[in-house]
CSV table of C-alpha atoms and ligand atoms in Angstrom, one decimal:
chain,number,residue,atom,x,y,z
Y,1,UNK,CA,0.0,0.0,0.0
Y,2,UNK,CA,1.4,3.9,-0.7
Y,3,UNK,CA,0.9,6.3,2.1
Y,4,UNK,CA,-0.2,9.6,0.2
Y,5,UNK,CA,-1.8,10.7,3.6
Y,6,UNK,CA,-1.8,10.5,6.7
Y,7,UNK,CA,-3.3,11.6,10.4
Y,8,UNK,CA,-1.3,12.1,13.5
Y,9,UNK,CA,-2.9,12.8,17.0
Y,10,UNK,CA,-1.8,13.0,20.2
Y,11,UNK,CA,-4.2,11.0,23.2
Y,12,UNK,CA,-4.7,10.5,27.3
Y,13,UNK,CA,-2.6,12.6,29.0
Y,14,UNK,CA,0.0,15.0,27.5
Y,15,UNK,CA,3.3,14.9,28.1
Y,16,UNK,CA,6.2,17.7,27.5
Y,17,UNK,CA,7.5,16.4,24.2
Y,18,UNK,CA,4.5,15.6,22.2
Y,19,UNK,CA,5.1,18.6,20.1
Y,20,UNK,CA,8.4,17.4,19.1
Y,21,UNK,CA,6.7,14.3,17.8
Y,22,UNK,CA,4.3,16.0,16.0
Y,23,UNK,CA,6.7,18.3,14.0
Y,24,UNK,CA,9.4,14.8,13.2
Y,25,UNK,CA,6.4,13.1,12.2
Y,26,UNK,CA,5.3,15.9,9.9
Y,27,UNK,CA,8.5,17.1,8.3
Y,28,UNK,CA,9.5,14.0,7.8
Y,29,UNK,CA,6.3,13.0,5.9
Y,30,UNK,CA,6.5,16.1,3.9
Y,31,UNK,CA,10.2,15.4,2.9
Y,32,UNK,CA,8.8,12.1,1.8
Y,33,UNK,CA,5.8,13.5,-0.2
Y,34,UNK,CA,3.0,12.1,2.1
Y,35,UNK,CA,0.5,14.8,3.1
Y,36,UNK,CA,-0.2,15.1,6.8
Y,37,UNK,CA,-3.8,15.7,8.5
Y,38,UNK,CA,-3.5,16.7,12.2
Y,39,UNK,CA,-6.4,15.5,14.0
Y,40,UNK,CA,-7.7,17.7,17.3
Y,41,UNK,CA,-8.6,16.3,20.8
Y,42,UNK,CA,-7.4,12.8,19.8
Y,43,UNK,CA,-9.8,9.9,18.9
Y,44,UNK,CA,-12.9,12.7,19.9
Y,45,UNK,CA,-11.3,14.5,16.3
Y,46,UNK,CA,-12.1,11.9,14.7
Y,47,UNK,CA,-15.5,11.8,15.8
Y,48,UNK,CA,-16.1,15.0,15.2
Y,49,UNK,CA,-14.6,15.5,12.0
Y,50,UNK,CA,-12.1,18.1,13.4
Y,51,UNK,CA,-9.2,18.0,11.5
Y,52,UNK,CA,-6.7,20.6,10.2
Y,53,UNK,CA,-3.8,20.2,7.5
Y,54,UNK,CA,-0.2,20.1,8.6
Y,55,UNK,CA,2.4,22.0,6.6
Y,56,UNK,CA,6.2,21.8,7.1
Y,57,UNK,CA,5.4,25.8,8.8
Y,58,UNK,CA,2.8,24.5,11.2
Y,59,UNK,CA,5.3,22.9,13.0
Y,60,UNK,CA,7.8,25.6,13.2
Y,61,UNK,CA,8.9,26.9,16.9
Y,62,UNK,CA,7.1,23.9,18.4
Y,63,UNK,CA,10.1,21.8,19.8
Y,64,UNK,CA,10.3,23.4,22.6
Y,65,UNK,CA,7.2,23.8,23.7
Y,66,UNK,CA,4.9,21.8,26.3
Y,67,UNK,CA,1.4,20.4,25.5
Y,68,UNK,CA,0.4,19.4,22.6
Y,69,UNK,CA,-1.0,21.8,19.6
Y,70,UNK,CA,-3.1,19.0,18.9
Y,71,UNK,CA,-4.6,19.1,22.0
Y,72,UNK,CA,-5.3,16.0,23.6
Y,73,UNK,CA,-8.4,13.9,25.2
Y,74,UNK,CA,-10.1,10.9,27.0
Y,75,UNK,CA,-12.6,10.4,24.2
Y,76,UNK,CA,-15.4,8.0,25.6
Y,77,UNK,CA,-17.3,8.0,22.4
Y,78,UNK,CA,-14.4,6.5,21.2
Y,79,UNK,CA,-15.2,3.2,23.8
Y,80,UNK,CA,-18.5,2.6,21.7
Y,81,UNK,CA,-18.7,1.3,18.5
Y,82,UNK,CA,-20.5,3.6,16.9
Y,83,UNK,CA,-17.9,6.1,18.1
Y,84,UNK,CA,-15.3,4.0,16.5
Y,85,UNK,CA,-17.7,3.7,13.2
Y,86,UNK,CA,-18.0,7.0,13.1
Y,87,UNK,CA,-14.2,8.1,13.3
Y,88,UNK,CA,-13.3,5.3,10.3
Y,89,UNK,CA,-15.5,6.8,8.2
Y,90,UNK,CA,-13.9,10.2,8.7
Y,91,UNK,CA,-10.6,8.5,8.1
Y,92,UNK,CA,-12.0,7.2,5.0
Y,93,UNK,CA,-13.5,10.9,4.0
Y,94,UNK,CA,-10.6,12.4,4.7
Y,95,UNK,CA,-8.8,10.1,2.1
Y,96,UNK,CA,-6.4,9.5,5.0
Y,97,UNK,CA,-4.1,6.2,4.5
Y,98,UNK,CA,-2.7,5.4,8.0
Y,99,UNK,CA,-3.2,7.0,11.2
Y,100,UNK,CA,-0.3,7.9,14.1
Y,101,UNK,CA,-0.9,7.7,17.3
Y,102,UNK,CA,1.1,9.0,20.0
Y,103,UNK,CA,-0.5,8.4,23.7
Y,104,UNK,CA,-0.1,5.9,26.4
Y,105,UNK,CA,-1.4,2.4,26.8
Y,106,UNK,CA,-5.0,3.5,26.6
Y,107,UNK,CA,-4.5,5.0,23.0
Y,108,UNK,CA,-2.3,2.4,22.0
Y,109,UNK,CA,-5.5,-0.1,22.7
Y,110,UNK,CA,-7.5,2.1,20.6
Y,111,UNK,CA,-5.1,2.1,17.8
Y,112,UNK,CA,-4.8,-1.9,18.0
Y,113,UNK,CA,-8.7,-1.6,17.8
Y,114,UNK,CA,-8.4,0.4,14.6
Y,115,UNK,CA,-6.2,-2.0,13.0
Y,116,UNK,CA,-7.2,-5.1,13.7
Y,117,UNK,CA,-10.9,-5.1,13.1
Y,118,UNK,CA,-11.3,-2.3,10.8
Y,119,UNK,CA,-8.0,-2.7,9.1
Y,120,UNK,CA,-6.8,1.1,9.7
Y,121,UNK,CA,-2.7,0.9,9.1
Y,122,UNK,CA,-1.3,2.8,12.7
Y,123,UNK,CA,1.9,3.6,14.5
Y,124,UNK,CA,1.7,4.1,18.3
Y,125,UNK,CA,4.8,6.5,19.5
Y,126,UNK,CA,4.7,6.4,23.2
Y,127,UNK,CA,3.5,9.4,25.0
Y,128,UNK,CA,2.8,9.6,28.5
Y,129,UNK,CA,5.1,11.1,31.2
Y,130,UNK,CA,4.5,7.4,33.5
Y,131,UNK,CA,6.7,5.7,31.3
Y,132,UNK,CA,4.7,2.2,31.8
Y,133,UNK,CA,4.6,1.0,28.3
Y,134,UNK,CA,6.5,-2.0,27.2
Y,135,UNK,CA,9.4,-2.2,24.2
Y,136,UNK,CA,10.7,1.4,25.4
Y,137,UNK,CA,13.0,2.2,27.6
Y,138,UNK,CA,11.5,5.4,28.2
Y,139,UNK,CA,8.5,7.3,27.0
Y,140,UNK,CA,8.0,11.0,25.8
Y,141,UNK,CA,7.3,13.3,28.6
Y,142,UNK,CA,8.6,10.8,31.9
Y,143,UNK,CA,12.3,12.7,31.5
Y,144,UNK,CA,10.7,16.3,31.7
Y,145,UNK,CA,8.0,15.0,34.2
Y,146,UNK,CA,10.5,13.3,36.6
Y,147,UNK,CA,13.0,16.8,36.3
Y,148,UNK,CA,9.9,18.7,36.8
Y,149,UNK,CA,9.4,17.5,40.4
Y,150,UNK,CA,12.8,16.9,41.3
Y,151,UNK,CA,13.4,20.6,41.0
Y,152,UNK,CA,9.8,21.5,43.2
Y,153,UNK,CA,11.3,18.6,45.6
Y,154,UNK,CA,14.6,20.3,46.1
Y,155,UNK,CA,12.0,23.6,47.4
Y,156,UNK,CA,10.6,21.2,49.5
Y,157,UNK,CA,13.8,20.0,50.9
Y,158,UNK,CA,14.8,23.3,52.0
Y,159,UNK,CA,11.8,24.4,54.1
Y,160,UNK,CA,12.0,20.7,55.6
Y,161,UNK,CA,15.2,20.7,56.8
Y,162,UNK,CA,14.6,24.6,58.0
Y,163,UNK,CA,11.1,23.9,59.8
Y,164,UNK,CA,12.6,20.0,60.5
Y,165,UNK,CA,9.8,18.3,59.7
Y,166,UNK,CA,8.6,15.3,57.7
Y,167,UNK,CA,7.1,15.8,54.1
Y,168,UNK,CA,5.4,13.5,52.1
Y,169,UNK,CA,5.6,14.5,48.4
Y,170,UNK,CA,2.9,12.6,46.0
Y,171,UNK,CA,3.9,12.3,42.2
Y,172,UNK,CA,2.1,11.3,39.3
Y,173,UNK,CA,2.6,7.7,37.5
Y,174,UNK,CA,-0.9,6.6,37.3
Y,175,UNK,CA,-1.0,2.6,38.3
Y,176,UNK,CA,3.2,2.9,37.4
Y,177,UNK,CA,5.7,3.5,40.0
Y,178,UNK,CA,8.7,4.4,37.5
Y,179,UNK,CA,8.4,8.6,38.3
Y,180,UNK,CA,8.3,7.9,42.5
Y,181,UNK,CA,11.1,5.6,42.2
Y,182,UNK,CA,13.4,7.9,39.4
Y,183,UNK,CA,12.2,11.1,42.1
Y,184,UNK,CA,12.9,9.4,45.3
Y,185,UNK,CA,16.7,8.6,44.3
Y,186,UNK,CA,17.2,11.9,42.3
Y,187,UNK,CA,16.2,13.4,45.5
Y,188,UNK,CA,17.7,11.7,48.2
Y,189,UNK,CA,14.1,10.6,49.4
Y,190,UNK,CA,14.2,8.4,53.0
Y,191,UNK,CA,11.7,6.3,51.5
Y,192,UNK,CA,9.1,5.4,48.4
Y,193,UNK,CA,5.7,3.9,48.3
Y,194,UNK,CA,5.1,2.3,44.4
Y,195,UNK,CA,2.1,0.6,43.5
Y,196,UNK,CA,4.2,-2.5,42.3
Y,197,UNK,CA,5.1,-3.5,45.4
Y,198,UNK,CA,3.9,-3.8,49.3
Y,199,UNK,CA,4.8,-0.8,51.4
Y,200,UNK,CA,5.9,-1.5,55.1
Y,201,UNK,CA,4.8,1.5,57.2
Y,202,UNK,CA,5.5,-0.2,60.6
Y,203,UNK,CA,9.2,-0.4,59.2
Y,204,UNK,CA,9.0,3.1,57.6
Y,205,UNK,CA,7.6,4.4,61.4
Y,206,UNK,CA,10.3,2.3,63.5
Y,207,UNK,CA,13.2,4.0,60.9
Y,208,UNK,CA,11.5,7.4,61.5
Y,209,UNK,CA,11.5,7.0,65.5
Y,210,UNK,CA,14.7,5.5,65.2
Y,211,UNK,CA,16.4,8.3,63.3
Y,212,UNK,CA,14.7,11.1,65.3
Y,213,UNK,CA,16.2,9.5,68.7
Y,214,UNK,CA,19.5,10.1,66.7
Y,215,UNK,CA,19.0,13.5,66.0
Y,216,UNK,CA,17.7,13.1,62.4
Y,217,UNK,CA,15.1,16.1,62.1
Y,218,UNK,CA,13.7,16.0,58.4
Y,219,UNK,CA,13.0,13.5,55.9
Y,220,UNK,CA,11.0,13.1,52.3
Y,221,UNK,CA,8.8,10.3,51.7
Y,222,UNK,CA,7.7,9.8,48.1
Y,223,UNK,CA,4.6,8.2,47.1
Y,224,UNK,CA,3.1,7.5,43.2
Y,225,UNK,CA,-0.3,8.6,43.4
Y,226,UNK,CA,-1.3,4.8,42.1
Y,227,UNK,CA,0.0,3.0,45.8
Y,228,UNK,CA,-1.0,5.8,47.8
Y,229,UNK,CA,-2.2,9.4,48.5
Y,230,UNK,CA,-0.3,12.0,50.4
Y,231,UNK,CA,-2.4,12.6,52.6
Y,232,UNK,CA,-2.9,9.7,53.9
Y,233,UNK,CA,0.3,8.7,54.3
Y,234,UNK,CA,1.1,11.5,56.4
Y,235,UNK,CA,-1.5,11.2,58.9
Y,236,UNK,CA,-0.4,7.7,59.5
Y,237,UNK,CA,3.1,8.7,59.9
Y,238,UNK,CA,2.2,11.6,62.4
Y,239,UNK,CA,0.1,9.3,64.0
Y,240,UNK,CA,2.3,6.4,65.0
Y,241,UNK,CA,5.9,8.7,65.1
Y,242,UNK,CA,4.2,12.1,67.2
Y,243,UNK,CA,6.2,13.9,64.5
Y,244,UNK,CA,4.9,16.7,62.7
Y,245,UNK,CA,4.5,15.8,58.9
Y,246,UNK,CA,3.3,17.6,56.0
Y,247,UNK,CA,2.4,16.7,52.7
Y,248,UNK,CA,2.7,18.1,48.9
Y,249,UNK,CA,1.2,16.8,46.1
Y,250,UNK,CA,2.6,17.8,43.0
Y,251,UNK,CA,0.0,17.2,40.7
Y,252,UNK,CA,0.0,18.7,37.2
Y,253,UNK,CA,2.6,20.8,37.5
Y,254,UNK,CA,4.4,17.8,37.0
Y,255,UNK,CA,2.7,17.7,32.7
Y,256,UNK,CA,3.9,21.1,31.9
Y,257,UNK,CA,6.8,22.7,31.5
Y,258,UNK,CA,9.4,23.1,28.4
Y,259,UNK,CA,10.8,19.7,27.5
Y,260,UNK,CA,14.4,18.4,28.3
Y,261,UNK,CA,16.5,17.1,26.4
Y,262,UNK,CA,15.5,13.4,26.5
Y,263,UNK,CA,11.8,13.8,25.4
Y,264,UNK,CA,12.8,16.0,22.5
Y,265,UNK,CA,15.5,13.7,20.8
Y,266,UNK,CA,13.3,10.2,21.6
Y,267,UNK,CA,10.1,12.1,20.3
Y,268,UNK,CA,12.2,13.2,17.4
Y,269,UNK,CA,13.6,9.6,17.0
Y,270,UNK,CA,10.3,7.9,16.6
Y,271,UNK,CA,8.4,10.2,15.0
Y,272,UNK,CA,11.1,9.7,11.9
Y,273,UNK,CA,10.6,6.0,12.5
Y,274,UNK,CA,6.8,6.0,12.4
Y,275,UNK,CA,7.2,7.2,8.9
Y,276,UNK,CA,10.2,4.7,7.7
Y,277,UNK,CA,7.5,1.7,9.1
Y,278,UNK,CA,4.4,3.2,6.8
Y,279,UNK,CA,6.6,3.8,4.0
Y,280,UNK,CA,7.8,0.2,3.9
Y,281,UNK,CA,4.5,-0.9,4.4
Y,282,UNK,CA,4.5,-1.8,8.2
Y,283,UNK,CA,1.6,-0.7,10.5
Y,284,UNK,CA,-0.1,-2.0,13.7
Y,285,UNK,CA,3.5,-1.4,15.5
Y,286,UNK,CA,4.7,0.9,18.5
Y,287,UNK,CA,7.6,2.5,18.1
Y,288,UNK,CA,10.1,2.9,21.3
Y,289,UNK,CA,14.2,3.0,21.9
Y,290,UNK,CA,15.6,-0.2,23.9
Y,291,UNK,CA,19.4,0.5,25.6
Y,292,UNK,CA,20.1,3.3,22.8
Y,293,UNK,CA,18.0,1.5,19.7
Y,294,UNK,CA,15.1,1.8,18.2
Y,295,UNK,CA,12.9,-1.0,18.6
Y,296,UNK,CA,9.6,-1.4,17.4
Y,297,UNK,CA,7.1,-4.0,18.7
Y,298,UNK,CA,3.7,-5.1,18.0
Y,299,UNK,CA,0.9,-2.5,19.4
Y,300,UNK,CA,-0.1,-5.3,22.1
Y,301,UNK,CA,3.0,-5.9,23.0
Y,302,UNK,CA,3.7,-2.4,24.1
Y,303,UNK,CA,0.8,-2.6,26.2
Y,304,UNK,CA,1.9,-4.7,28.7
Y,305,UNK,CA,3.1,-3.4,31.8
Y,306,UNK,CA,6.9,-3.2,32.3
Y,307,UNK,CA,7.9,-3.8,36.0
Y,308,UNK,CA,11.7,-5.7,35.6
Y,309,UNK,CA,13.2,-2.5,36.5
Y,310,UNK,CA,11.4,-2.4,40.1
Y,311,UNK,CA,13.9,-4.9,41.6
Y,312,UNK,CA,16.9,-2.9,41.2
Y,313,UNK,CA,15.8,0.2,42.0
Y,314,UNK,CA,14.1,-0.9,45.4
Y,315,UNK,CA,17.7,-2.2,45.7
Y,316,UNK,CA,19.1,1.2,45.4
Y,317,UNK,CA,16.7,2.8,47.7
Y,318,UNK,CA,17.6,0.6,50.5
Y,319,UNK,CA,20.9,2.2,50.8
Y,320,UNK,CA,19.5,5.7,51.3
Y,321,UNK,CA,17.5,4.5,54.3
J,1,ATP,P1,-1.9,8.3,29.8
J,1,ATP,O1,-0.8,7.2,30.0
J,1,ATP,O2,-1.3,9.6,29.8
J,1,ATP,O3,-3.1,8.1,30.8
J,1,ATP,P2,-3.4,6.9,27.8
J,1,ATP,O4,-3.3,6.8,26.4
J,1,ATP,O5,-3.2,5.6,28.6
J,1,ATP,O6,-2.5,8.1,28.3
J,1,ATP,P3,-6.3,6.8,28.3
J,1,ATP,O7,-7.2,7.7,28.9
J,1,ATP,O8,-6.2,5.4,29.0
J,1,ATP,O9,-4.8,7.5,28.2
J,1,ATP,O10,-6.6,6.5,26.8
J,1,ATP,C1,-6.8,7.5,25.9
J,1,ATP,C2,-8.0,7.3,25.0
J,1,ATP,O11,-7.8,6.1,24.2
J,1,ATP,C3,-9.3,7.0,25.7
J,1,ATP,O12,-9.9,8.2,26.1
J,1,ATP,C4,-10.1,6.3,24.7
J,1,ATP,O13,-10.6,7.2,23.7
J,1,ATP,C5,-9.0,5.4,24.0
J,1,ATP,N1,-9.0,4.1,24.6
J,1,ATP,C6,-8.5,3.8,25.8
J,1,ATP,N2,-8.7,2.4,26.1
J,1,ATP,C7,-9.3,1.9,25.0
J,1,ATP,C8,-9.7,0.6,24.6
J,1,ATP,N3,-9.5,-0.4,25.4
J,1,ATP,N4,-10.3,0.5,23.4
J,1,ATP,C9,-10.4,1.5,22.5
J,1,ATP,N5,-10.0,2.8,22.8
J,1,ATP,C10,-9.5,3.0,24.0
């Protein structure tokens, strides 16, 4: 099949980056002759028919930027089937050959949807700052994301050590705990709560009570908001310790921002992929970088949750305690 034209969007949550990945994918499709159709609000753009052309100038002065121009969304018209109806046949109005997809897992299983029962050729590019998708190191958006709240946890670090007190700082990561872990050690955390594994908070308390006979007077706790809320965590520890504690939760703050390094050259690096794969006829694959290299997996493959790099981290946090 010839690409002539194609759609990119961007879906779920954005992450810094995403604009970089827009722009590769569309100057590199231009310098290949294939016509690019950016698609608003993700799948919902499709639904709705809203849909702009992307020149070569459209993406100018975007690299650095957070967001997405694209804008992003949870589109749950695009759960039903006649939202998925609906947004082939726009596809097929649009004269649009292949589609791009750059989101996290969520997206992904929407573009597998579009390809394997209504035989839409896709690329997935992996964007989403929790960096839980499978065949990639890393994902577009965790590097700024995980910067991002290092910096607001080095703030943090200052009034806690000042006011000596405990903090509790709650990060983003969704049911992943790869942005609490990367925080926790770029931060000199005491401690990290992940979904992926149990948390011991009599062990946590007993260190705390321990340390504090010893003089210790501040210390950060991390927690991904998928194993447990700040909040929480903080009345328990003030509970069982008698120590003051506060807690932070970061929040959004942690999406925006201008992107670093990393997302922009991986965003850049699969976006010129995603249009090597179409042009040699290849679709229904994610595209991701694996120790350096690009690799490129099947779109359920990339789905699957990656959790072999808990092990060695939790390793590494014990000698911070
Ligand atoms: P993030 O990692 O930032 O949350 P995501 O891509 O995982 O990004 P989701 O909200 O899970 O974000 O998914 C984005 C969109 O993809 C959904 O709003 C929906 O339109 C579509 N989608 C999600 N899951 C499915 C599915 N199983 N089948 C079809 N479409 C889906």
């Amino acid at each position: 099949m010839s690409v002539k034209k194609i759609g990119i969007l961007t879906s779920g949550g954005d992450g810094p980056g995403m604009n970089a990945a827009i722009r590769s994918v569309v100057r590199c499709a231009i310098s290949s002759g294939i016509e690019v159709a950016g698609i608003m609000r993700g799948y919902q753009g499709l639904i709705d028919d809203d849909i702009i052309p992307l020149g070569h100038r459209s993406v100018s002065n975007i690299i650095n930027r957070g967001g997405t121009i694209l804008k992003t969304a949870r589109s749950k018209d695009f759960k039903t089937s006649e939202g998925v109806k609906k947004a082939v046949t726009t596809l097929k109005e649009h004269k649009i050959d292949a589609l791009i997809v750059i989101g996290g897992d969520g997206s992904y299983r929407g573009a597998q949807d579009l390809y394997e029962n209504h035989k839409v050729p896709v690329i997935g590019l992996p964007g989403t700052i929790d960096n839980d998708l499978c065949g990639t190191d890393q994902t577009i958006g965790c590097h700024t994301a995980v910067n991002t709240a290092l910096e607001a946890i080095d703030r943090i670090r200052d009034t806690a050590h000042s006011m000596e007190r405990i903090f509790v700082i709650e990060v983003m990561g969704n049911h992943s705990g790869y942005i609490a872990l990367q925080v926790a050690l770029g931060a000199g955390a005491e401690d990290v709560i992940i979904p992926e594994r149990k948390f011991d908070y009599d062990l946590m308390c007993k260190n705390i009570i321990a340390g504090n006979k010893k003089g210790k007077i501040s210390w950060m706790i991390v927690t991904a908001e998928g194993a447990a809320k700040a909040p929480d965590v903080a009345r328990t520890i003030q509970e069982r310790t008698g120590l003051e504690t506060r807690f932070v939760v970061l929040g959004h703050v942690q999406r925006g921002g201008v992107p670093v390094e990393g997302d922009r050259i991986l965003a850049t690096r699969v976006g010129a992929v995603a249009i090597d794969l179409l042009m040699q006829g290849l679709s229904g694959k994610a595209v991701g970088v694996l120790s350096e290299k690009i690799n490129v997996v099947d779109l359920p493959v990339a789905c699957k949750r990656e959790t072999d790099r808990i092990d060695e981290y939790l390793a590494l946090m014990k000698l911070l305690r």
